[in-house]
Structures are given as C-alpha cells and as structure tokens.
Amino acid sequence: ARVGQGSAIGKELPSDAVENFRKLLIQKFGSPYAAWRKGLDLDLNGVVTQKDLSEACRRLGIPNIRRLWKEIDIRGTGQITLQDFDPELASGLAELMQRISERFAHPRQGWQSVFDKSRQRRCDQKSFVSGCKELGLSSDAAALFKKLLLEPGRHFLVYDDIWVDLNPNNFKTGARDVKTVLKHGPGSTGDVTEAPPR
C-alpha cells in the first residue's frame, strides 16, 4: 500500500500517549529500530496497521488501543511507517541505503566492502562511523549506529540487521532481492527490487 510522507509520531500530537508508547517499546526492545522490527513491523513489510498495533499492545498488556491508534495515525491512512515512528532513524537509514545502492550492485557487497573489511561478519561503532564517512553520509553516524542496535547490550551490527536477503546466494550477481523495513526511497522500498546489470 502507498503511504504518504508524514510527521513524526509524538511531535505534533497534543497528548503524550504516543510518545510514552514509543518510549515503552524502546525500553523493552533496546532501541528504536529494535522496537519497530521486533515490536511492530514483524513481517518487515514497511508499514504497521491498526491490527499490527493491536497485536503489539496485546503482547505488552496495553489497553485502549483505539484511542492510541487514533493519535498515532494522524493522517488517517490506516497505516504508519518507520518515518512516522522515528524520522531521524528513517532518514539516516534511507541515506545509508541510498549511498550503498549508488556504489554497489548488491547491499551485501557494499556492507562487506565498507563496513566489514576484516570479514568478521560484524561491525562495531568505530567501523560503522568510519564506513559512513567513507560513503559521505551526512547523518550522525554514531547516533544512527545506536538507534540500529537490535539487542540490548550488543555493541555491533551485522548485515542481516538492516537487510533481509530473500535469496542470499544471489549477492554476486546483478539481481537484488532484498527486503528492508523502509517503505520509501531508492533501493529501500521494503519490497523485492531488481538492480540494473553492471
């Protein structure tokens, strides 16, 4: 489904209910990205519907879901995106994916070349910040790194934290069949896309 650009949850709402809900999710899952992926967008289709939110609230024991949804879905589209949940995170992630897609045929190739040069299958904050600088990222790389951590207490990222390969054996070809949590932006639609041959 097509989703229009919107404002950040909690920034234009008179009530604190949405911001408190967001903080509760981050407290439980450890970071905004983990909250989105593990608490809300479980199928990684890039959007969260009222049903998704209802199920998340049920798991967390949060009542009055209809009121919360009304405050979250301020555009009345019936779904929200990562941009709504955390615009700074969504913007930084979209820029990272854009920079990778501009230089590499497949995100995994870009990840290995920029963030995992030692082939340890992980990237700590220092390597991430260095890689983002190499890519020319304008976003705050250190802040983005912390927002992307999927597990409390973990101090590194791996490729699969950000991209989900639908066919992991295809990364050496020109085919790109990668799923992400972003609904908008080049190379980050949340759907299967095909990269041009090189």
mmCIF file of C-alpha atoms in Angstrom:
data_model
loop_
_atom_site.group_PDB
_atom_site.id
_atom_site.type_symbol
_atom_site.label_atom_id
_atom_site.label_comp_id
_atom_site.label_asym_id
_atom_site.label_seq_id
_atom_site.Cartn_x
_atom_site.Cartn_y
_atom_site.Cartn_z
ATOM 1 C CA ALA A 1 0.000 0.000 0.000
ATOM 2 C CA ARG A 2 1.144 3.541 -0.751
ATOM 3 C CA VAL A 3 1.903 5.664 2.274
ATOM 4 C CA GLY A 4 2.295 9.444 2.169
ATOM 5 C CA GLN A 5 5.033 11.332 3.953
ATOM 6 C CA GLY A 6 4.000 12.373 7.443
ATOM 7 C CA SER A 7 5.193 13.973 10.618
ATOM 8 C CA ALA A 8 6.935 12.262 13.471
ATOM 9 C CA ILE A 9 4.807 10.462 15.996
ATOM 10 C CA GLY A 10 4.622 12.401 19.218
ATOM 11 C CA LYS A 11 5.913 15.677 17.798
ATOM 12 C CA GLU A 12 2.643 17.147 16.562
ATOM 13 C CA LEU A 13 0.314 15.381 18.957
ATOM 14 C CA PRO A 14 -1.088 17.227 21.970
ATOM 15 C CA SER A 15 -1.180 14.021 24.011
ATOM 16 C CA ASP A 16 1.843 12.243 25.489
ATOM 17 C CA ALA A 17 0.243 8.822 24.934
ATOM 18 C CA VAL A 18 2.098 8.108 21.700
ATOM 19 C CA GLU A 19 5.490 9.270 22.959
ATOM 20 C CA ASN A 20 5.027 7.208 26.108
ATOM 21 C CA PHE A 21 4.156 4.199 23.957
ATOM 22 C CA ARG A 22 7.281 4.748 21.864
ATOM 23 C CA LYS A 23 9.443 5.034 24.992
ATOM 24 C CA LEU A 24 7.900 1.853 26.389
ATOM 25 C CA LEU A 25 8.769 -0.044 23.203
ATOM 26 C CA ILE A 26 12.340 1.285 23.189
ATOM 27 C CA GLN A 27 12.751 0.402 26.848
ATOM 28 C CA LYS A 28 11.564 -3.145 26.178
ATOM 29 C CA PHE A 29 13.498 -3.788 22.964
ATOM 30 C CA GLY A 30 16.557 -1.588 23.495
ATOM 31 C CA SER A 31 16.490 0.782 20.514
ATOM 32 C CA PRO A 32 14.025 2.489 18.145
ATOM 33 C CA TYR A 33 14.947 0.098 15.318
ATOM 34 C CA ALA A 34 14.539 -2.975 17.513
ATOM 35 C CA ALA A 35 11.205 -1.618 18.732
ATOM 36 C CA TRP A 36 9.995 -1.211 15.152
ATOM 37 C CA ARG A 37 11.266 -4.559 13.869
ATOM 38 C CA LYS A 38 10.603 -6.759 16.894
ATOM 39 C CA GLY A 39 7.618 -4.983 18.380
ATOM 40 C CA LEU A 40 5.610 -3.560 15.485
ATOM 41 C CA ASP A 41 6.636 -4.434 11.908
ATOM 42 C CA LEU A 42 7.121 -8.146 12.475
ATOM 43 C CA ASP A 43 6.596 -9.101 8.815
ATOM 44 C CA LEU A 44 9.036 -6.395 7.620
ATOM 45 C CA ASN A 45 6.651 -5.005 5.031
ATOM 46 C CA GLY A 46 7.483 -1.422 5.959
ATOM 47 C CA VAL A 47 4.111 -0.474 7.439
ATOM 48 C CA VAL A 48 2.221 -1.049 10.669
ATOM 49 C CA THR A 49 -1.564 -1.304 10.516
ATOM 50 C CA GLN A 50 -4.115 -0.959 13.300
ATOM 51 C CA LYS A 51 -4.185 -4.749 13.527
ATOM 52 C CA ASP A 52 -0.392 -4.837 13.929
ATOM 53 C CA LEU A 53 -0.565 -2.229 16.664
ATOM 54 C CA SER A 54 -3.428 -4.032 18.359
ATOM 55 C CA GLU A 55 -1.402 -7.243 18.497
ATOM 56 C CA ALA A 56 1.658 -5.371 19.805
ATOM 57 C CA CYS A 57 -0.409 -3.721 22.526
ATOM 58 C CA ARG A 58 -1.957 -7.047 23.474
ATOM 59 C CA ARG A 59 1.509 -8.560 23.901
ATOM 60 C CA LEU A 60 2.546 -5.594 26.039
ATOM 61 C CA GLY A 61 -0.678 -5.507 28.044
ATOM 62 C CA ILE A 62 -1.635 -2.013 26.890
ATOM 63 C CA PRO A 63 -5.388 -1.200 26.901
ATOM 64 C CA ASN A 64 -7.389 1.435 24.976
ATOM 65 C CA ILE A 65 -5.849 0.586 21.623
ATOM 66 C CA ARG A 66 -8.393 2.525 19.563
ATOM 67 C CA ARG A 67 -7.516 5.803 21.245
ATOM 68 C CA LEU A 68 -3.799 5.167 20.816
ATOM 69 C CA TRP A 69 -4.257 4.321 17.142
ATOM 70 C CA LYS A 70 -6.271 7.488 16.552
ATOM 71 C CA GLU A 71 -3.384 9.536 17.940
ATOM 72 C CA ILE A 72 -0.725 7.613 16.025
ATOM 73 C CA ASP A 73 -2.448 7.547 12.629
ATOM 74 C CA ILE A 74 -2.677 11.342 12.408
ATOM 75 C CA ARG A 75 -3.059 11.271 8.596
ATOM 76 C CA GLY A 76 -5.863 8.733 8.722
ATOM 77 C CA THR A 77 -4.218 6.421 6.173
ATOM 78 C CA GLY A 78 -4.758 3.264 8.211
ATOM 79 C CA GLN A 79 -1.030 2.580 8.499
ATOM 80 C CA ILE A 80 2.181 4.120 9.784
ATOM 81 C CA THR A 81 5.816 3.815 8.681
ATOM 82 C CA LEU A 82 9.232 3.968 10.312
ATOM 83 C CA GLN A 83 9.326 7.613 9.204
ATOM 84 C CA ASP A 84 6.339 8.225 11.487
ATOM 85 C CA PHE A 85 7.810 6.252 14.375
ATOM 86 C CA ASP A 86 11.319 7.738 14.302
ATOM 87 C CA PRO A 87 12.003 10.200 11.459
ATOM 88 C CA GLU A 88 15.681 10.653 12.362
ATOM 89 C CA LEU A 89 16.269 6.902 12.221
ATOM 90 C CA ALA A 90 14.315 6.511 8.980
ATOM 91 C CA SER A 91 16.166 9.393 7.337
ATOM 92 C CA GLY A 92 19.595 8.082 8.344
ATOM 93 C CA LEU A 93 18.769 4.543 7.277
ATOM 94 C CA ALA A 94 17.387 5.722 3.934
ATOM 95 C CA GLU A 95 20.538 7.759 3.278
ATOM 96 C CA LEU A 96 22.742 4.787 4.170
ATOM 97 C CA MET A 97 20.842 2.510 1.795
ATOM 98 C CA GLN A 98 20.930 5.156 -0.936
ATOM 99 C CA ARG A 99 24.696 5.559 -0.674
ATOM 100 C CA ILE A 100 25.214 1.785 -0.759
ATOM 101 C CA SER A 101 22.913 1.322 -3.775
ATOM 102 C CA GLU A 102 24.714 4.085 -5.693
ATOM 103 C CA ARG A 103 28.078 2.336 -5.426
ATOM 104 C CA PHE A 104 27.368 -1.385 -5.290
ATOM 105 C CA ALA A 105 25.298 -3.914 -7.244
ATOM 106 C CA HIS A 106 24.064 -5.523 -4.042
ATOM 107 C CA PRO A 107 23.847 -4.276 -0.430
ATOM 108 C CA ARG A 108 25.808 -7.274 0.868
ATOM 109 C CA GLN A 109 28.710 -6.377 -1.404
ATOM 110 C CA GLY A 110 28.582 -2.813 -0.102
ATOM 111 C CA TRP A 111 28.378 -3.954 3.502
ATOM 112 C CA GLN A 112 31.434 -6.188 3.143
ATOM 113 C CA SER A 113 33.459 -3.571 1.264
ATOM 114 C CA VAL A 114 32.659 -0.646 3.562
ATOM 115 C CA PHE A 115 31.662 -1.964 6.996
ATOM 116 C CA ASP A 116 33.142 -5.468 7.247
ATOM 117 C CA LYS A 117 36.566 -5.114 5.654
ATOM 118 C CA SER A 118 38.110 -7.591 8.084
ATOM 119 C CA ARG A 119 35.408 -10.191 7.229
ATOM 120 C CA GLN A 120 34.412 -10.708 10.860
ATOM 121 C CA ARG A 121 30.703 -10.667 9.917
ATOM 122 C CA ARG A 122 30.122 -7.792 12.305
ATOM 123 C CA CYS A 123 30.639 -4.058 12.501
ATOM 124 C CA ASP A 124 31.364 -2.130 15.696
ATOM 125 C CA GLN A 125 30.614 1.551 16.159
ATOM 126 C CA LYS A 126 34.099 2.723 15.148
ATOM 127 C CA SER A 127 33.956 0.763 11.872
ATOM 128 C CA PHE A 128 30.400 1.928 11.220
ATOM 129 C CA VAL A 129 31.252 5.599 11.713
ATOM 130 C CA SER A 130 34.332 5.192 9.508
ATOM 131 C CA GLY A 131 32.288 3.450 6.820
ATOM 132 C CA CYS A 132 29.595 6.116 6.881
ATOM 133 C CA LYS A 133 32.278 8.772 6.466
ATOM 134 C CA GLU A 134 33.682 6.849 3.504
ATOM 135 C CA LEU A 135 30.209 6.776 1.941
ATOM 136 C CA GLY A 136 29.743 10.510 2.521
ATOM 137 C CA LEU A 137 26.814 10.142 4.899
ATOM 138 C CA SER A 138 25.537 13.466 6.226
ATOM 139 C CA SER A 139 23.603 11.832 9.081
ATOM 140 C CA ASP A 140 25.094 11.457 12.572
ATOM 141 C CA ALA A 141 26.665 8.003 12.135
ATOM 142 C CA ALA A 142 27.282 7.371 15.845
ATOM 143 C CA ALA A 143 23.670 8.200 16.705
ATOM 144 C CA LEU A 144 22.423 6.062 13.808
ATOM 145 C CA PHE A 145 24.529 3.124 14.979
ATOM 146 C CA LYS A 146 22.960 3.265 18.448
ATOM 147 C CA LYS A 147 19.451 3.539 17.023
ATOM 148 C CA LEU A 148 20.054 0.472 14.828
ATOM 149 C CA LEU A 149 21.219 -1.938 17.544
ATOM 150 C CA LEU A 150 18.749 -4.825 17.616
ATOM 151 C CA GLU A 151 19.580 -6.265 21.031
ATOM 152 C CA PRO A 152 20.213 -4.611 24.406
ATOM 153 C CA GLY A 153 23.851 -4.907 25.425
ATOM 154 C CA ARG A 154 25.067 -5.768 21.938
ATOM 155 C CA HIS A 155 27.771 -3.475 20.584
ATOM 156 C CA PHE A 156 27.889 -4.421 16.911
ATOM 157 C CA LEU A 157 25.750 -4.630 13.789
ATOM 158 C CA VAL A 158 25.574 -7.380 11.189
ATOM 159 C CA TYR A 159 24.342 -7.196 7.614
ATOM 160 C CA ASP A 160 21.099 -9.024 8.389
ATOM 161 C CA ASP A 161 20.179 -6.428 10.995
ATOM 162 C CA ILE A 162 19.482 -3.985 8.179
ATOM 163 C CA TRP A 163 18.793 -6.045 5.067
ATOM 164 C CA VAL A 164 16.964 -9.351 4.661
ATOM 165 C CA ASP A 165 18.134 -11.308 1.622
ATOM 166 C CA LEU A 166 15.274 -13.230 0.074
ATOM 167 C CA ASN A 167 17.889 -15.131 -1.910
ATOM 168 C CA PRO A 168 21.232 -14.904 -0.057
ATOM 169 C CA ASN A 169 23.029 -16.832 -2.813
ATOM 170 C CA ASN A 170 22.371 -14.060 -5.332
ATOM 171 C CA PHE A 171 24.646 -11.354 -3.946
ATOM 172 C CA LYS A 172 27.408 -11.908 -6.506
ATOM 173 C CA THR A 173 25.059 -11.248 -9.416
ATOM 174 C CA GLY A 174 23.239 -8.131 -10.546
ATOM 175 C CA ALA A 175 19.959 -9.299 -9.039
ATOM 176 C CA ARG A 176 18.789 -7.506 -5.946
ATOM 177 C CA ASP A 177 16.099 -9.266 -3.986
ATOM 178 C CA VAL A 178 16.440 -7.606 -0.634
ATOM 179 C CA LYS A 179 13.770 -6.712 1.871
ATOM 180 C CA THR A 180 14.068 -3.735 4.234
ATOM 181 C CA VAL A 181 11.887 -2.011 6.814
ATOM 182 C CA LEU A 182 11.707 1.209 4.788
ATOM 183 C CA LYS A 183 8.700 1.818 2.578
ATOM 184 C CA HIS A 184 10.149 4.703 0.580
ATOM 185 C CA GLY A 185 13.396 5.659 -1.109
ATOM 186 C CA PRO A 186 15.612 4.257 -3.861
ATOM 187 C CA GLY A 187 16.680 0.715 -3.114
ATOM 188 C CA SER A 188 14.687 0.725 0.129
ATOM 189 C CA THR A 189 11.072 0.141 -0.815
ATOM 190 C CA GLY A 190 10.550 -2.765 1.536
ATOM 191 C CA ASP A 191 9.666 -4.860 -1.499
ATOM 192 C CA VAL A 192 11.676 -7.003 -3.888
ATOM 193 C CA THR A 193 13.524 -4.833 -6.386
ATOM 194 C CA GLU A 194 15.796 -5.546 -9.313
ATOM 195 C CA ALA A 195 19.081 -3.718 -9.751
ATOM 196 C CA PRO A 196 20.304 -2.911 -13.258
ATOM 197 C CA PRO A 197 23.012 -5.259 -14.564
ATOM 198 C CA ARG A 198 26.605 -3.982 -14.348
#
